[in-house]
Short mmCIF file of C-alpha atoms in Angstrom, two decimals:
data_model
loop_
_atom_site.label_atom_id
_atom_site.label_comp_id
_atom_site.label_asym_id
_atom_site.label_seq_id
_atom_site.Cartn_x
_atom_site.Cartn_y
_atom_site.Cartn_z
CA UNK A 1 -4.86 14.25 31.07
CA UNK A 2 -3.50 11.53 33.72
CA UNK A 3 -3.40 13.08 37.24
CA UNK A 4 -0.17 12.14 39.11
CA UNK A 5 0.23 11.41 43.03
CA UNK A 6 3.00 13.19 44.61
CA UNK A 7 4.65 10.87 47.45
CA UNK A 8 6.75 13.58 49.17
CA UNK A 9 3.52 14.60 50.89
CA UNK A 10 1.60 11.53 51.50
CA UNK A 11 2.83 11.02 54.59
CA UNK A 12 -0.12 13.89 55.35
CA UNK A 13 -2.45 10.76 55.73
CA UNK A 14 -0.19 9.42 58.77
CA UNK A 15 0.64 12.42 61.01
CA UNK A 16 0.86 16.28 60.48
CA UNK A 17 3.50 18.08 58.30
CA UNK A 18 2.96 21.27 59.64
CA UNK A 19 0.78 23.35 62.67
CA UNK A 20 -0.74 25.74 60.58
CA UNK A 21 -1.29 25.57 55.98
CA UNK A 22 -2.63 28.81 54.54
CA UNK A 23 -4.57 28.38 51.27
CA UNK A 24 -3.97 31.48 49.64
CA UNK A 25 -0.68 34.19 49.65
CA UNK A 26 -2.62 36.93 49.12
CA UNK A 27 -2.27 39.68 51.60
CA UNK A 28 -4.67 38.63 54.14
CA UNK A 29 -2.81 34.94 53.75
CA UNK A 30 0.61 36.18 54.03
CA UNK A 31 -0.50 38.39 56.92
CA UNK A 32 -2.37 35.52 58.53
CA UNK A 33 0.77 33.26 58.27
CA UNK A 34 3.41 35.84 59.29
CA UNK A 35 1.67 36.52 62.21
CA UNK A 36 0.74 32.78 63.14
CA UNK A 37 4.25 32.10 62.46
CA UNK A 38 5.64 34.96 65.38
CA UNK A 39 3.40 32.50 67.78
CA UNK A 40 5.77 29.71 66.94
CA UNK A 41 3.79 27.73 65.09
CA UNK A 42 5.06 25.84 61.90
CA UNK A 43 3.52 27.08 58.74
CA UNK A 44 3.49 26.48 54.99
CA UNK A 45 1.50 28.77 52.52
CA UNK A 46 0.04 26.92 49.39
CA UNK A 47 -0.48 29.65 45.98
CA UNK A 48 -2.03 28.89 42.92
CA UNK A 49 -0.49 31.78 41.24
CA UNK A 50 2.78 32.25 40.16
CA UNK A 51 3.48 35.01 42.48
CA UNK A 52 2.24 36.23 45.75
CA UNK A 53 0.04 39.22 46.42
CA UNK A 54 -3.11 37.87 45.02
CA UNK A 55 -5.31 40.95 43.98
CA UNK A 56 -1.44 43.49 44.48
CA UNK A 57 -0.80 43.22 41.23
CA UNK A 58 2.08 45.35 40.09
CA UNK A 59 3.43 44.83 36.15
CA UNK A 60 5.54 46.43 34.01
CA UNK A 61 5.93 47.00 30.64
CA UNK A 62 9.13 49.01 29.26
CA UNK A 63 10.28 51.84 31.82
CA UNK A 64 6.27 51.99 32.98
CA UNK A 65 5.52 50.19 36.33
CA UNK A 66 1.86 49.76 36.75
CA UNK A 67 -0.91 48.96 39.47
CA UNK A 68 -3.08 46.43 37.58
CA UNK A 69 -5.36 45.81 41.38
CA UNK A 70 -4.85 47.95 44.33
CA UNK A 71 -3.82 51.40 43.74
CA UNK A 72 -2.13 52.95 46.93
CA UNK A 73 -2.09 53.01 50.71
CA UNK A 74 -4.03 55.36 52.40
CA UNK A 75 -2.78 57.38 55.32
CA UNK A 76 -4.89 55.82 57.79
CA UNK A 77 -3.98 52.27 57.30
CA UNK A 78 -2.72 51.81 60.66
CA UNK A 79 -2.63 48.49 60.50
CA UNK A 80 -0.97 47.91 57.30
CA UNK A 81 1.79 50.57 58.49
CA UNK A 82 2.48 49.06 61.81
CA UNK A 83 3.16 45.70 59.67
CA UNK A 84 5.18 47.80 57.07
CA UNK A 85 7.08 49.07 59.86
CA UNK A 86 7.88 45.48 61.48
CA UNK A 87 8.96 44.27 58.02
CA UNK A 88 11.72 47.01 57.79
CA UNK A 89 10.54 48.71 54.60
CA UNK A 90 9.02 51.88 55.38
CA UNK A 91 12.25 53.48 53.66
CA UNK A 92 10.79 52.39 50.69
CA UNK A 93 7.19 54.33 50.98
CA UNK A 94 6.68 57.35 48.85
CA UNK A 95 3.85 59.91 49.47
CA UNK A 96 1.95 61.07 46.29
CA UNK A 97 -1.05 64.30 46.23
CA UNK A 98 -4.50 62.93 46.34
CA UNK A 99 -6.30 65.03 43.90
CA UNK A 100 -8.90 64.63 41.33
CA UNK A 101 -11.03 66.03 38.34
CA UNK A 102 -14.59 65.24 38.70
CA UNK A 103 -17.26 65.04 35.71
CA UNK A 104 -19.73 67.94 36.51
CA UNK A 105 -22.39 68.81 34.51
CA UNK A 106 -19.84 67.79 31.39
CA UNK A 107 -16.99 69.92 32.96
CA UNK A 108 -14.20 68.22 35.04
CA UNK A 109 -13.55 70.13 38.18
CA UNK A 110 -10.90 70.15 40.50
CA UNK A 111 -11.41 68.08 44.01
CA UNK A 112 -7.88 68.10 45.95
CA UNK A 113 -8.49 65.24 48.16
CA UNK A 114 -5.95 66.11 50.78
CA UNK A 115 -7.95 69.30 51.55
CA UNK A 116 -10.69 68.71 54.15
CA UNK A 117 -12.58 72.01 52.64
CA UNK A 118 -13.00 70.05 49.64
CA UNK A 119 -13.85 66.58 50.73
CA UNK A 120 -16.49 67.90 52.82
CA UNK A 121 -17.42 70.85 50.80
CA UNK A 122 -16.53 69.43 47.55
CA UNK A 123 -17.11 71.28 43.65
CA UNK A 124 -20.19 71.44 41.84
CA UNK A 125 -22.49 71.67 45.02
CA UNK A 126 -25.14 74.63 45.44
CA UNK A 127 -25.38 76.43 48.71
CA UNK A 128 -28.42 74.15 49.32
CA UNK A 129 -26.38 71.14 48.83
CA UNK A 130 -23.52 72.19 51.65
CA UNK A 131 -26.24 73.21 53.75
CA UNK A 132 -27.51 69.54 53.98
CA UNK A 133 -23.76 68.18 54.43
CA UNK A 134 -24.44 69.07 58.40
CA UNK A 135 -26.81 65.77 58.06
CA UNK A 136 -23.82 63.42 56.99
CA UNK A 137 -21.10 65.51 59.06
CA UNK A 138 -23.86 64.94 62.26
CA UNK A 139 -24.45 61.50 61.53
CA UNK A 140 -20.67 60.74 60.97
CA UNK A 141 -20.09 62.10 64.75
CA UNK A 142 -23.29 59.98 66.09
CA UNK A 143 -21.79 57.13 65.26
CA UNK A 144 -18.24 58.12 65.63
CA UNK A 145 -17.08 54.88 67.68
CA UNK A 146 -19.00 52.51 65.43
CA UNK A 147 -17.45 53.35 62.43
CA UNK A 148 -13.99 51.87 61.92
CA UNK A 149 -12.14 50.91 58.36
CA UNK A 150 -10.44 48.31 60.43
CA UNK A 151 -13.21 46.77 61.63
CA UNK A 152 -16.30 46.04 59.66
CA UNK A 153 -18.26 44.77 62.83
CA UNK A 154 -18.18 47.87 64.66
CA UNK A 155 -20.68 49.48 62.07
CA UNK A 156 -23.54 46.32 63.21
CA UNK A 157 -26.58 48.34 64.31
CA UNK A 158 -26.17 51.03 62.07
CA UNK A 159 -25.41 49.38 59.07
CA UNK A 160 -28.90 49.13 57.58
CA UNK A 161 -29.28 51.39 54.65
CA UNK A 162 -27.22 51.58 51.14
CA UNK A 163 -25.44 55.01 50.22
CA UNK A 164 -28.71 55.90 48.12
CA UNK A 165 -31.29 55.03 50.72
CA UNK A 166 -29.25 57.28 52.97
CA UNK A 167 -28.92 59.96 50.44
CA UNK A 168 -32.59 60.03 49.77
CA UNK A 169 -33.36 59.98 53.44
CA UNK A 170 -30.94 62.58 54.80
CA UNK A 171 -29.34 64.13 51.97
CA UNK A 172 -30.59 64.92 48.69
CA UNK A 173 -30.42 63.33 44.72
CA UNK A 174 -27.13 66.03 43.66
CA UNK A 175 -25.83 65.19 46.72
CA UNK A 176 -25.51 61.88 45.85
CA UNK A 177 -25.00 62.05 42.50
CA UNK A 178 -22.40 64.70 42.43
CA UNK A 179 -20.39 63.49 45.39
CA UNK A 180 -21.04 60.02 46.75
CA UNK A 181 -22.03 58.07 43.62
CA UNK A 182 -18.25 59.38 41.66
CA UNK A 183 -16.25 59.32 44.90
CA UNK A 184 -17.45 55.41 45.58
CA UNK A 185 -17.17 54.54 41.84
CA UNK A 186 -13.94 55.25 41.45
CA UNK A 187 -12.57 54.13 44.65
CA UNK A 188 -14.58 50.91 45.29
CA UNK A 189 -16.13 50.33 41.16
CA UNK A 190 -19.54 49.70 42.44
CA UNK A 191 -22.38 51.72 43.12
CA UNK A 192 -24.32 53.77 45.70
CA UNK A 193 -26.70 51.15 45.31
CA UNK A 194 -24.85 48.35 45.94
CA UNK A 195 -23.12 49.78 49.39
CA UNK A 196 -23.89 49.75 52.70
CA UNK A 197 -23.32 53.97 53.80
CA UNK A 198 -21.05 53.50 56.80
CA UNK A 199 -18.24 52.57 54.41
CA UNK A 200 -19.09 56.35 52.86
CA UNK A 201 -18.49 57.16 56.79
CA UNK A 202 -15.00 55.62 57.54
CA UNK A 203 -14.01 57.95 54.57
CA UNK A 204 -14.98 60.96 56.39
CA UNK A 205 -13.68 60.23 59.86
CA UNK A 206 -9.85 59.36 58.16
CA UNK A 207 -10.14 62.61 56.12
CA UNK A 208 -7.64 64.59 58.01
CA UNK A 209 -5.52 61.34 57.13
CA UNK A 210 -6.29 60.79 53.77
CA UNK A 211 -2.89 60.55 52.03
CA UNK A 212 -1.96 58.59 49.44
CA UNK A 213 1.68 56.37 49.72
CA UNK A 214 2.85 53.27 47.79
CA UNK A 215 6.57 52.19 47.49
CA UNK A 216 9.25 52.77 45.17
CA UNK A 217 9.01 49.43 42.23
CA UNK A 218 5.18 49.22 43.66
CA UNK A 219 3.10 47.46 46.01
CA UNK A 220 4.21 44.38 45.38
CA UNK A 221 6.80 45.05 47.61
CA UNK A 222 4.56 44.37 50.80
CA UNK A 223 3.38 41.07 49.90
CA UNK A 224 7.21 40.32 48.14
CA UNK A 225 8.28 41.33 51.99
CA UNK A 226 5.95 38.56 53.79
CA UNK A 227 6.86 35.92 51.66
CA UNK A 228 10.37 36.10 52.41
CA UNK A 229 10.00 35.54 55.83
CA UNK A 230 7.83 32.56 54.68
CA UNK A 231 7.38 29.26 53.36
CA UNK A 232 5.41 29.67 50.59
CA UNK A 233 5.34 27.09 47.60
CA UNK A 234 4.21 28.71 44.42
CA UNK A 235 1.73 27.04 41.74
CA UNK A 236 -0.02 24.42 44.19
CA UNK A 237 -3.70 24.98 43.38
CA UNK A 238 -5.60 23.47 46.29
CA UNK A 239 -8.15 21.72 45.14
CA UNK A 240 -9.89 20.00 48.13
CA UNK A 241 -9.38 20.21 52.07
CA UNK A 242 -9.99 16.95 53.74
CA UNK A 243 -10.62 16.42 57.09
CA UNK A 244 -8.53 13.82 58.86
CA UNK A 245 -8.25 12.46 62.34
CA UNK A 246 -5.00 14.40 62.71
CA UNK A 247 -6.26 17.41 61.08
CA UNK A 248 -6.77 18.74 57.65
CA UNK A 249 -5.41 17.50 54.36
CA UNK A 250 -5.20 19.84 51.60
CA UNK A 251 -5.08 18.40 47.76
CA UNK A 252 -3.38 20.38 45.68
CA UNK A 253 -2.28 20.20 41.58
CA UNK A 254 0.60 22.43 39.86
CA UNK A 255 0.28 23.47 36.03
CA UNK A 256 1.42 19.77 35.09
CA UNK A 257 -2.01 18.45 36.74
CA UNK A 258 0.55 16.55 39.29
CA UNK A 259 -0.87 16.42 42.77
CA UNK A 260 0.34 16.30 46.35
CA UNK A 261 -1.17 16.15 50.04
CA UNK A 262 -0.16 18.92 52.76
CA UNK A 263 -1.26 17.93 56.18
CA UNK A 264 -1.76 19.95 59.36
CA UNK A 265 -3.53 19.99 62.68
CA UNK A 266 -5.16 23.35 61.40
CA UNK A 267 -5.80 25.17 58.12
CA UNK A 268 -6.71 29.07 57.26
CA UNK A 269 -8.54 29.13 53.78
CA UNK A 270 -7.47 32.82 52.76
CA UNK A 271 -9.24 32.67 49.16
CA UNK A 272 -12.19 34.59 47.87
CA UNK A 273 -15.01 33.16 49.00
CA UNK A 274 -16.67 31.56 46.29
CA UNK A 275 -13.06 29.41 45.51
CA UNK A 276 -13.36 28.57 49.22
CA UNK A 277 -16.46 26.89 49.10
CA UNK A 278 -15.43 24.75 45.90
CA UNK A 279 -12.75 23.21 48.41
CA UNK A 280 -14.97 21.57 50.44
CA UNK A 281 -16.90 18.77 48.14
CA UNK A 282 -18.57 17.34 51.43
CA UNK A 283 -21.26 19.92 52.97
CA UNK A 284 -20.94 18.15 56.29
CA UNK A 285 -17.59 19.81 56.50
CA UNK A 286 -18.95 23.70 56.61
CA UNK A 287 -21.98 24.38 58.81
CA UNK A 288 -25.02 25.30 57.16
CA UNK A 289 -24.51 29.38 58.21
CA UNK A 290 -20.68 29.40 57.32
CA UNK A 291 -22.12 27.74 53.41
CA UNK A 292 -24.84 30.44 53.20
CA UNK A 293 -22.57 33.36 53.99
CA UNK A 294 -19.94 32.39 51.76
CA UNK A 295 -22.38 32.28 49.17
CA UNK A 296 -23.66 35.52 49.59
CA UNK A 297 -20.49 37.48 49.18
CA UNK A 298 -19.96 38.76 45.91
CA UNK A 299 -16.98 40.83 44.16
CA UNK A 300 -16.56 43.84 41.75
CA UNK A 301 -16.10 42.58 38.45
CA UNK A 302 -13.51 45.42 35.98
CA UNK A 303 -11.68 45.22 33.29
CA UNK A 304 -8.65 47.45 32.76
CA UNK A 305 -6.68 48.79 30.02
CA UNK A 306 -3.22 50.54 31.02
CA UNK A 307 -2.35 52.89 28.10
CA UNK A 308 1.26 54.84 27.47
CA UNK A 309 0.41 57.71 26.04
CA UNK A 310 2.95 60.86 24.55
CA UNK A 311 0.99 63.94 25.83
CA UNK A 312 0.71 65.03 29.47
CA UNK A 313 -2.70 66.26 30.50
CA UNK A 314 -1.44 68.40 32.78
CA UNK A 315 1.05 67.81 35.41
CA UNK A 316 -0.41 66.98 38.72
CA UNK A 317 -3.46 65.73 37.64
CA UNK A 318 -4.17 62.77 39.20
CA UNK A 319 -7.48 60.97 37.93
CA UNK A 320 -10.50 61.61 36.43
CA UNK A 321 -13.51 59.36 37.92
CA UNK A 322 -17.04 59.74 35.93
CA UNK A 323 -20.15 58.26 37.18
CA UNK A 324 -20.84 55.21 35.69
CA UNK A 325 -24.37 54.52 33.58
CA UNK A 326 -25.71 52.11 31.79
CA UNK A 327 -24.06 52.97 28.51
CA UNK A 328 -20.96 53.98 30.00
CA UNK A 329 -18.44 54.20 33.02
CA UNK A 330 -14.71 54.72 32.40
CA UNK A 331 -13.06 55.39 36.18
CA UNK A 332 -9.34 56.84 35.04
CA UNK A 333 -6.47 57.13 37.05
CA UNK A 334 -3.52 58.47 35.78
CA UNK A 335 -0.17 57.93 37.66
CA UNK A 336 1.45 61.29 36.91
CA UNK A 337 3.26 61.59 40.29
CA UNK A 338 6.17 60.90 42.33
CA UNK A 339 6.21 57.33 42.26
CA UNK A 340 5.78 57.31 38.47
CA UNK A 341 8.03 59.93 37.33
CA UNK A 342 11.86 58.24 37.24
CA UNK A 343 9.55 55.19 35.71
CA UNK A 344 8.27 57.68 33.39
CA UNK A 345 10.49 59.27 30.24
CA UNK A 346 9.71 63.11 28.90
CA UNK A 347 7.15 63.83 28.00
CA UNK A 348 5.84 60.52 28.40
CA UNK A 349 2.39 59.96 30.78
CA UNK A 350 0.42 56.68 32.09
CA UNK A 351 -3.17 55.78 32.29
CA UNK A 352 -4.90 53.25 33.97
CA UNK A 353 -8.82 52.91 32.74
CA UNK A 354 -10.89 51.23 34.85
CA UNK A 355 -14.36 50.24 33.23
CA UNK A 356 -17.31 49.23 35.87
CA UNK A 357 -19.84 46.95 36.26
CA UNK A 358 -22.74 47.67 34.03
CA UNK A 359 -20.35 48.39 31.28
CA UNK A 360 -17.48 45.46 31.76
CA UNK A 361 -20.77 43.56 31.25
CA UNK A 362 -21.21 45.03 28.12
CA UNK A 363 -17.49 44.61 26.92
CA UNK A 364 -17.77 40.55 27.73
CA UNK A 365 -18.70 39.61 24.42
CA UNK A 366 -16.25 41.38 22.79
CA UNK A 367 -12.51 39.55 22.21
CA UNK A 368 -9.59 41.78 23.56
CA UNK A 369 -9.00 44.08 20.57
CA UNK A 370 -12.72 44.83 20.47
CA UNK A 371 -12.80 45.91 24.38
CA UNK A 372 -9.58 48.07 24.00
CA UNK A 373 -11.30 49.84 21.16
CA UNK A 374 -15.00 50.13 23.04
CA UNK A 375 -12.60 51.49 26.43
CA UNK A 376 -10.91 54.21 24.16
CA UNK A 377 -13.61 55.76 23.07
CA UNK A 378 -15.12 56.48 26.31
CA UNK A 379 -11.46 57.10 27.72
CA UNK A 380 -11.96 60.01 24.99
CA UNK A 381 -15.28 61.47 26.02
CA UNK A 382 -13.36 62.77 28.99
CA UNK A 383 -10.26 63.80 27.14
CA UNK A 384 -10.27 65.09 23.81
CA UNK A 385 -8.42 63.32 20.96
CA UNK A 386 -6.75 60.71 23.79
CA UNK A 387 -6.53 57.78 20.97
CA UNK A 388 -4.12 59.56 18.74
CA UNK A 389 -1.71 59.87 21.85
CA UNK A 390 -1.85 56.14 22.98
CA UNK A 391 1.61 54.49 21.78
CA UNK A 392 0.97 51.20 23.65
CA UNK A 393 -1.65 49.32 25.81
CA UNK A 394 -2.27 46.10 27.48
CA UNK A 395 -5.88 45.01 28.46
CA UNK A 396 -6.58 42.74 32.20
CA UNK A 397 -9.90 41.51 32.86
CA UNK A 398 -10.49 41.27 36.71
CA UNK A 399 -13.69 38.82 37.21
CA UNK A 400 -12.85 38.92 41.12
CA UNK A 401 -12.22 42.78 42.21
CA UNK A 402 -13.63 44.23 45.64
CA UNK A 403 -15.65 42.48 47.88
CA UNK A 404 -19.32 44.14 47.94
CA UNK A 405 -20.31 45.46 51.32
CA UNK A 406 -23.69 45.40 51.15
CA UNK A 407 -26.45 46.41 54.02
CA UNK A 408 -26.55 44.23 56.80
CA UNK A 409 -22.51 42.76 56.27
CA UNK A 410 -21.04 43.97 59.86
CA UNK A 411 -24.01 42.19 61.28
CA UNK A 412 -23.23 38.89 59.47
CA UNK A 413 -19.47 39.25 59.61
CA UNK A 414 -19.68 40.00 63.41
CA UNK A 415 -22.41 36.36 63.93
CA UNK A 416 -19.62 34.17 61.18
CA UNK A 417 -16.62 35.55 63.60
CA UNK A 418 -18.56 34.79 66.79
CA UNK A 419 -19.01 31.23 65.34
CA UNK A 420 -15.02 30.96 63.91
CA UNK A 421 -14.15 31.53 67.48
CA UNK A 422 -16.05 28.95 69.10
CA UNK A 423 -15.67 26.27 66.40
CA UNK A 424 -11.85 26.96 66.20
CA UNK A 425 -11.14 23.51 67.95
CA UNK A 426 -12.19 22.20 64.41
CA UNK A 427 -8.83 23.28 63.08
CA UNK A 428 -10.76 25.46 60.14
CA UNK A 429 -10.68 28.80 59.89
CA UNK A 430 -11.76 31.71 57.10
CA UNK A 431 -10.00 35.47 56.11
CA UNK A 432 -10.18 37.38 53.86
CA UNK A 433 -11.08 40.90 52.83
CA UNK A 434 -14.83 39.56 52.30
CA UNK A 435 -14.68 39.83 56.24
CA UNK A 436 -13.85 43.79 56.52
CA UNK A 437 -14.57 46.29 54.51
CA UNK A 438 -12.57 46.22 51.01
CA UNK A 439 -8.64 47.30 50.94
CA UNK A 440 -5.54 46.82 51.27
CA UNK A 441 -6.41 47.56 55.45
CA UNK A 442 -8.88 45.73 56.08
CA UNK A 443 -7.39 42.65 54.66
CA UNK A 444 -4.75 43.23 56.94
CA UNK A 445 -6.86 43.71 59.36
CA UNK A 446 -8.72 40.68 59.39
CA UNK A 447 -5.62 38.74 59.19
CA UNK A 448 -4.41 40.17 62.29
CA UNK A 449 -7.56 39.18 64.54
CA UNK A 450 -7.62 35.50 62.63
CA UNK A 451 -4.23 35.52 63.88
CA UNK A 452 -5.43 36.78 67.27
CA UNK A 453 -8.23 34.09 67.64
CA UNK A 454 -5.73 31.23 67.24
CA UNK A 455 -3.24 33.00 70.10
CA UNK A 456 -6.41 32.84 72.75
CA UNK A 457 -7.32 29.38 71.49
#
């Protein structure tokens, strides 16, 4: 296919059109663009897709509104709620009850996640397990100042064990299997053998504010509100970053393979790490440490099946979670709460079924129809005769999910950010959820930190 070079932006070869270009209109990119624009910079945001939001992805089928990506805002998302208030969209927030049915020995038991008692002493644990949990509480209190959902760097020094290793050392296998593993696999779609244990402690630290929120019309309202205040160019996929004597030139292409050049004094790369690396064909543009760190970042892979069904399982039942295994691993989040009652006509309901890493890998060789059938079969293990009530379904493959919070990542992020601050005069910064704990809050917090680096320059 022939490539065309756009004329309107080629003046970037001789000078800078913008103070700062942000590559990526996910929540990190939009937030950092918004923050640096407030500092008085002329900012442009370039996005490869036809929508903003990245992994905040709200969809609709008929009267059904649902989330393909991020599912909720936590009540302890302090930086996110400050941003929401500043944007003037807090009036559209809706709170919904956080309850889960966790499978214990083949039986679902209710765990009310808004009850500190249920979260700290969950169902399915024996008396000796509950006594053993005192070690977890003690360690959380001991490391209180080193645990922050907004700042992974604070955990540098204690971030030395996976959750699995920590459980075997300080708890027991039953607590791991019945309590920690279901929670982590459901919320983060990863195993306890992958995730660092301070992540779980951030959840315990915020237990009293572990309320769930969304927006009327879906979570997309947050990125869309940010985009309205910014200059965002959609369907402009960044192909290459070129360093020039004036700063940086970003080469983009659209769906017609029409290329344009955009220039700025500085560039903030706010896309997933593996995509960020592809922008630098010249190895000398990045330091060896930057390259090694970006290459090391991994993301969860999930397949989600959205299904409408004509039978309500039980009013007030919000999620079913099952620990992932080699043969199965379906996490079903039902959206039967205040947010969806206005969108879901009686007696219809809605489920989002996510498959975990091992099961997603097993599905990869199948076509969409076969994937749907296999996921529904797994769902039927949770909900008897589930398939016969399904009225429609839509499949989504999500190759880039949440970044892995691996052991010692806190120290590596701290070192990476220190080097970014040192080399800020080069005009290149990286920003993304892989530089924090995986969540919307982590993305917003690291974006604000990146903007602060520029302000302190």
